[in-house]
XYZ file of C-alpha atoms in Angstrom:
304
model
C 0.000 0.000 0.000
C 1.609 3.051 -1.209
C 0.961 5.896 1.907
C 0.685 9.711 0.621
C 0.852 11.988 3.663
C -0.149 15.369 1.810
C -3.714 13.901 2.315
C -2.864 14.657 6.128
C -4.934 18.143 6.277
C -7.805 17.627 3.553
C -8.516 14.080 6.402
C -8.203 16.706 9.618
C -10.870 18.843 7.892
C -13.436 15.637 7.204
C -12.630 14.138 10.977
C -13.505 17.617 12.348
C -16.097 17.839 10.302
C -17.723 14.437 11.331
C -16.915 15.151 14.681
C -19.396 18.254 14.324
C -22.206 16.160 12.769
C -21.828 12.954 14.995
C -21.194 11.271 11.909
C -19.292 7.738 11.606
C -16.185 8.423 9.771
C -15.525 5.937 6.781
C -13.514 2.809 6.845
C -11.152 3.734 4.755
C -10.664 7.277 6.003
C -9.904 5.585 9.657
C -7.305 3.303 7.922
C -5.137 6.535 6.349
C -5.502 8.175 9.606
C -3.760 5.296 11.336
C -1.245 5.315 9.121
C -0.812 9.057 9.320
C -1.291 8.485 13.723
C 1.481 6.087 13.735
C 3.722 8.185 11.285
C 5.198 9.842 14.458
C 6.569 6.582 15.009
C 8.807 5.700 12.296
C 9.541 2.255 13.946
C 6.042 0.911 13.546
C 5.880 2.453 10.033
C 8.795 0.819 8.814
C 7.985 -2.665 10.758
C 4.791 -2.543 9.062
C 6.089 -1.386 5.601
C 8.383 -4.716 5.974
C 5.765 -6.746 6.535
C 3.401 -5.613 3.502
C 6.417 -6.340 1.451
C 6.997 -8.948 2.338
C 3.673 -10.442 2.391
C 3.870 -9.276 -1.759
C 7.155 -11.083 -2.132
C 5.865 -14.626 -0.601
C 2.296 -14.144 -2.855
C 4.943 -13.556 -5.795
C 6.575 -16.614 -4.642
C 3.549 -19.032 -4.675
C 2.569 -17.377 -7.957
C 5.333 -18.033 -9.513
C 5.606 -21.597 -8.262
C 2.183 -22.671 -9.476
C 2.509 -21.338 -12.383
C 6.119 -23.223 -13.058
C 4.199 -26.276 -11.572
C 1.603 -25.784 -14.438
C 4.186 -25.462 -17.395
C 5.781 -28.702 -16.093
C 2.861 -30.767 -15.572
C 3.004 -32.697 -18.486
C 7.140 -33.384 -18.339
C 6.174 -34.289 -14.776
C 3.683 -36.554 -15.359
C 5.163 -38.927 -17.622
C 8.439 -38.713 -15.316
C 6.812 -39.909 -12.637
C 4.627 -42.477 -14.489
C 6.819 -44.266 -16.731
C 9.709 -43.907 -13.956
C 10.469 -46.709 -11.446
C 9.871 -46.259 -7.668
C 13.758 -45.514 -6.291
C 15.228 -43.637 -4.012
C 15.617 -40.782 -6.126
C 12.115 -40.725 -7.549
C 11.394 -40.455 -3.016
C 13.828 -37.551 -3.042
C 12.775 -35.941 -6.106
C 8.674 -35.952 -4.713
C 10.101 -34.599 -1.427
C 12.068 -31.341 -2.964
C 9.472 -31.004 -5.618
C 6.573 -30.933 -2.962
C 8.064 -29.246 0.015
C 7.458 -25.792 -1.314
C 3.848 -26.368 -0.671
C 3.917 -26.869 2.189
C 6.129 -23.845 2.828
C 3.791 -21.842 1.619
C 0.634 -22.901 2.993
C 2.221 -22.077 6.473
C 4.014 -18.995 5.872
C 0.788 -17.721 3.909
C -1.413 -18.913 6.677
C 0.952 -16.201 9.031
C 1.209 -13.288 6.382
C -2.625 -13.457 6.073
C -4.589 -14.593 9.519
C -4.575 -11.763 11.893
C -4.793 -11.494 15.564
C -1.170 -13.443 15.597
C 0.684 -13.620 18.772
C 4.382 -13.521 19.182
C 3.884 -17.153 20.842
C 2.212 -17.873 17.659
C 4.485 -17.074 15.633
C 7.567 -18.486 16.839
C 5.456 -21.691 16.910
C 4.626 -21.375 13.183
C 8.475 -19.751 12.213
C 9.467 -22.807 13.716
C 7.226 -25.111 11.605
C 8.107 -23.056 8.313
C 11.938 -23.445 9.640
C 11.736 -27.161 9.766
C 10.395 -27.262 6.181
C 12.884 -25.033 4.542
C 15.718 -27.299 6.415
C 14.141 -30.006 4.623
C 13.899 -28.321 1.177
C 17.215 -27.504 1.266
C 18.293 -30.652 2.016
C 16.738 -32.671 -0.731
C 17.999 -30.076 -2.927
C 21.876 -29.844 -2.594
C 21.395 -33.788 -1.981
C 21.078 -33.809 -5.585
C 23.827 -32.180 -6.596
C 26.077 -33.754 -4.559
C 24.698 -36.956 -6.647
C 25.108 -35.470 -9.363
C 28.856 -34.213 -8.806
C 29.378 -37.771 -7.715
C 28.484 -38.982 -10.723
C 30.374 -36.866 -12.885
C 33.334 -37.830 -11.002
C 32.511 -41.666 -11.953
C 31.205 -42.420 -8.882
C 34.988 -41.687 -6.737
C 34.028 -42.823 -3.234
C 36.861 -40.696 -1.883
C 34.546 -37.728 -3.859
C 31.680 -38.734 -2.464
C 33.278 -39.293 1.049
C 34.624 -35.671 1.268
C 30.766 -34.132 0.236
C 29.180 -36.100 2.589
C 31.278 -35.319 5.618
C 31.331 -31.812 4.221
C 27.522 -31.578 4.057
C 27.302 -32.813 7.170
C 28.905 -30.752 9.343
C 27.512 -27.937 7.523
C 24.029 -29.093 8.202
C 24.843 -29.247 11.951
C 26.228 -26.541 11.928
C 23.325 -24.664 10.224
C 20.409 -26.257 12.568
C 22.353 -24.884 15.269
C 22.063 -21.564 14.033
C 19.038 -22.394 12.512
C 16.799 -22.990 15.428
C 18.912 -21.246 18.247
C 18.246 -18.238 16.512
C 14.482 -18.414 16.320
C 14.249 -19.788 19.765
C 16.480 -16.591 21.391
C 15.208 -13.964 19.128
C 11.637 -12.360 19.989
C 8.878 -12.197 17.586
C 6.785 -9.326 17.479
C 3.779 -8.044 15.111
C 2.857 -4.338 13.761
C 1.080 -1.939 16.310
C -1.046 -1.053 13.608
C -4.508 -1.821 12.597
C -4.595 -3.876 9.264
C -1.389 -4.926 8.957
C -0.644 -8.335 9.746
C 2.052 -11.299 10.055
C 5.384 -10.447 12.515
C 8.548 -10.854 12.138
C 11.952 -11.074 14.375
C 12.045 -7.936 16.445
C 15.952 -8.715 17.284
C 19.010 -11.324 17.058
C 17.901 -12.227 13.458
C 21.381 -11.149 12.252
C 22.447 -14.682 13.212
C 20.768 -16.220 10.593
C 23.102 -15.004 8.216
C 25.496 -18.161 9.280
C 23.408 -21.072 7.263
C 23.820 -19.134 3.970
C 27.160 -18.648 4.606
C 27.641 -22.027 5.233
C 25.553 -23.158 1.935
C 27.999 -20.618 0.074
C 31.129 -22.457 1.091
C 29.354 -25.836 0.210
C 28.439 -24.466 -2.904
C 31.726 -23.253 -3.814
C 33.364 -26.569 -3.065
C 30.460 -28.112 -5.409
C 31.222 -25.757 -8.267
C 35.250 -26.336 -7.817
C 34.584 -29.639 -7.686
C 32.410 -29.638 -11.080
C 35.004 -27.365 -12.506
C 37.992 -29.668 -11.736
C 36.123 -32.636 -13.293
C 35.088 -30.382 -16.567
C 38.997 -29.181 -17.310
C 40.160 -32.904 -16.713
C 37.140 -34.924 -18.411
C 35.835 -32.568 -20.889
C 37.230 -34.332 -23.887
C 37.229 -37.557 -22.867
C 33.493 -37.642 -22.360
C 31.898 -36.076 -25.462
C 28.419 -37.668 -24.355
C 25.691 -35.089 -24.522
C 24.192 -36.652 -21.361
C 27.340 -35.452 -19.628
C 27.848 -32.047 -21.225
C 23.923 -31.476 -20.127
C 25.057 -32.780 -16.576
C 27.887 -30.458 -16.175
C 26.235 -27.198 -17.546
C 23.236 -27.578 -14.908
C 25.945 -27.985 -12.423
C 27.378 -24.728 -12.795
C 24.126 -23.063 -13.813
C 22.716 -23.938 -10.447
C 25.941 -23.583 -8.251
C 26.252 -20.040 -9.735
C 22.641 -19.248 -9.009
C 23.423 -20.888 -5.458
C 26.148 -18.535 -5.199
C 24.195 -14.975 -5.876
C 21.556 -16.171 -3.260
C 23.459 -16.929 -0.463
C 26.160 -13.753 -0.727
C 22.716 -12.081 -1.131
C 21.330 -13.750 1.338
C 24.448 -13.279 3.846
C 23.895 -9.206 3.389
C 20.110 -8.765 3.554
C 20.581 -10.726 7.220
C 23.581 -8.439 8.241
C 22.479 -5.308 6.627
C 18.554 -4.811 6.751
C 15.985 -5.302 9.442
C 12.836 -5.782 10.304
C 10.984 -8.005 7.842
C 13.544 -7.250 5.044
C 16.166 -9.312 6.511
C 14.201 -12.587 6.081
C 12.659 -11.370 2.732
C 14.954 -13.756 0.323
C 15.447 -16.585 2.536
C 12.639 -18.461 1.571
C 13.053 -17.651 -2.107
C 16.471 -19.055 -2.534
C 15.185 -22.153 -1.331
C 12.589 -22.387 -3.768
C 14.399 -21.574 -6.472
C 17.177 -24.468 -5.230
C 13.801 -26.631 -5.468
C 12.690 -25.675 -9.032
C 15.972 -25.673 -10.634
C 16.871 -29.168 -8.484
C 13.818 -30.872 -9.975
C 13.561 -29.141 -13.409
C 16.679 -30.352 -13.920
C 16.573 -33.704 -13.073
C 13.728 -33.638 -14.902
C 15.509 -32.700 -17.842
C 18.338 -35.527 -17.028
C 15.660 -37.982 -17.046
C 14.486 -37.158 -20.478
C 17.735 -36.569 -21.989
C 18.504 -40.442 -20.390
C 15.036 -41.804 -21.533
C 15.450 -40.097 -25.111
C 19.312 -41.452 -25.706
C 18.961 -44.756 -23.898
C 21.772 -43.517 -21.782
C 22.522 -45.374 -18.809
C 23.540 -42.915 -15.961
């Protein structure tokens, strides 16, 4: 909601006015004047500026995710009907699917009002847990994937693992110590709802600094493999492999530095505002493409 203050005097003049006749004073009248009541304090402004944005940017989100679920519905459909039941086809339904229910919490927060702080912390924590999980299944396939272009090297595969999984302790920790030390708090403001981390949320910047340094190893890793294999393996399966590789680790690598800044730098709402989206986007592009992979595989006869 865009907020014009120059309408300040013209509203005085009808409040007055009303206040002469006994009159009710419109909705929407009462809504600019409590924008214009709480403009003294520039805290509650902002806080609730934050919020409305990012309310927008997590409607964008879901937009944008149903609508690249509908484009791939027909790709997706024969994938996962002519495709075996394996463990990948588990993993690839889990990072596919998470999103969903991502968004049906955080949505349910942006969107109910009368939310407590309790509440909310109870619900961040929920959303939390679901966003671990995305990004989980989503670098999970990578690493795969970089396993497999180094022809399946256990002593590659070793090194990711233990890598990813101190990393993923690491970022729980921070994770879930953050949300459970840091208050919540919602806009003093009538109209304006979902909350957001009053304080402490600077922490959080430590799991996408962590995913950076595990994507960077990823990428080196896919580099290394493309300047000593590249000729050797003129396969269009593997050239395919290796360009989503460093397609999505450079993507990976924008969001997190972003990511990293946005924590350290902004506040209220805004510091939180393209957490959520980097995961997605790690979802889409981890599924799109495998899903690609697949076909390329099901079209060449390609074992992989």
């Amino acid at each position: 909601m865009i907020i014009n203050y120059n309408f300040a005097p013209i509203l005085i003049v009808i409040w007055s006015s009303a206040r002469s006749t006994s009159s009710p004073l419109p909705p929407l009248f009462l809504h600019q004047m409590d924008w214009n009541y709480y403009s003294a304090d520039s805290d509650a402004v902002a806080a609730a500026r934050s919020l409305q944005t990012f309310t927008i940017m997590y409607t964008s989100m879901a937009t944008f995710w149903m609508y690249d679920y509908a484009c791939s519905f027909h790709e997706e459909s024969i994938f996962l009907l002519g495709c075996r039941w394996s463990r990948v086809k588990a993993l690839y339904i889990l990072t596919r699917y998470m999103p969903f229910l991502l968004f049906a919490v955080h949505l349910y927060t942006n969107f109910i009002p009368d939310e407590t702080p309790d509440r909310c912390q109870f619900v961040n924590n929920i959303c939390s847990t679901f966003s671990f999980m995305s990004i989980v299944c989503s670098e999970f396939f990578f690493i795969l994937r970089t396993y497999a272009l180094w022809n399946n090297n256990k002593v590659v595969l070793a090194v990711m693992l233990s890598t990813f999984a101190a990393l993923l302790v690491g970022s729980s920790v921070a994770i879930f110590s953050a949300t459970a030390t840091a208050p919540f708090a919602t806009s003093s403001i009538p109209g304006i709802t979902g909350c957001y981390q009053s304080s402490g949320s600077a922490s959080l910047f430590v799991p996408f600094l962590l995913l950076f340094v595990l994507e960077l190893m990823l990428i080196s890793l896919t580099l290394t493999c493309a300047l000593r294999s590249w000729r050797t393996h003129p396969s269009r399966l593997y050239v395919v492999l290796l360009k989503h590789n460093v397609f999505y680790y450079a993507c990976g690598l924008v969001f997190s530095a972003l990511n990293v800044l946005t924590s350290l730098l902004l506040e209220y709402a805004y510091s939180g505002m393209f957490n959520d989206f980097q995961i997605v986007i790690h979802a889409i592009l981890a599924t799109r493409m495998h899903l690609r992979l697949w076909h390329e595989n099901h079209q060449s006869h390609e074992p992989w």
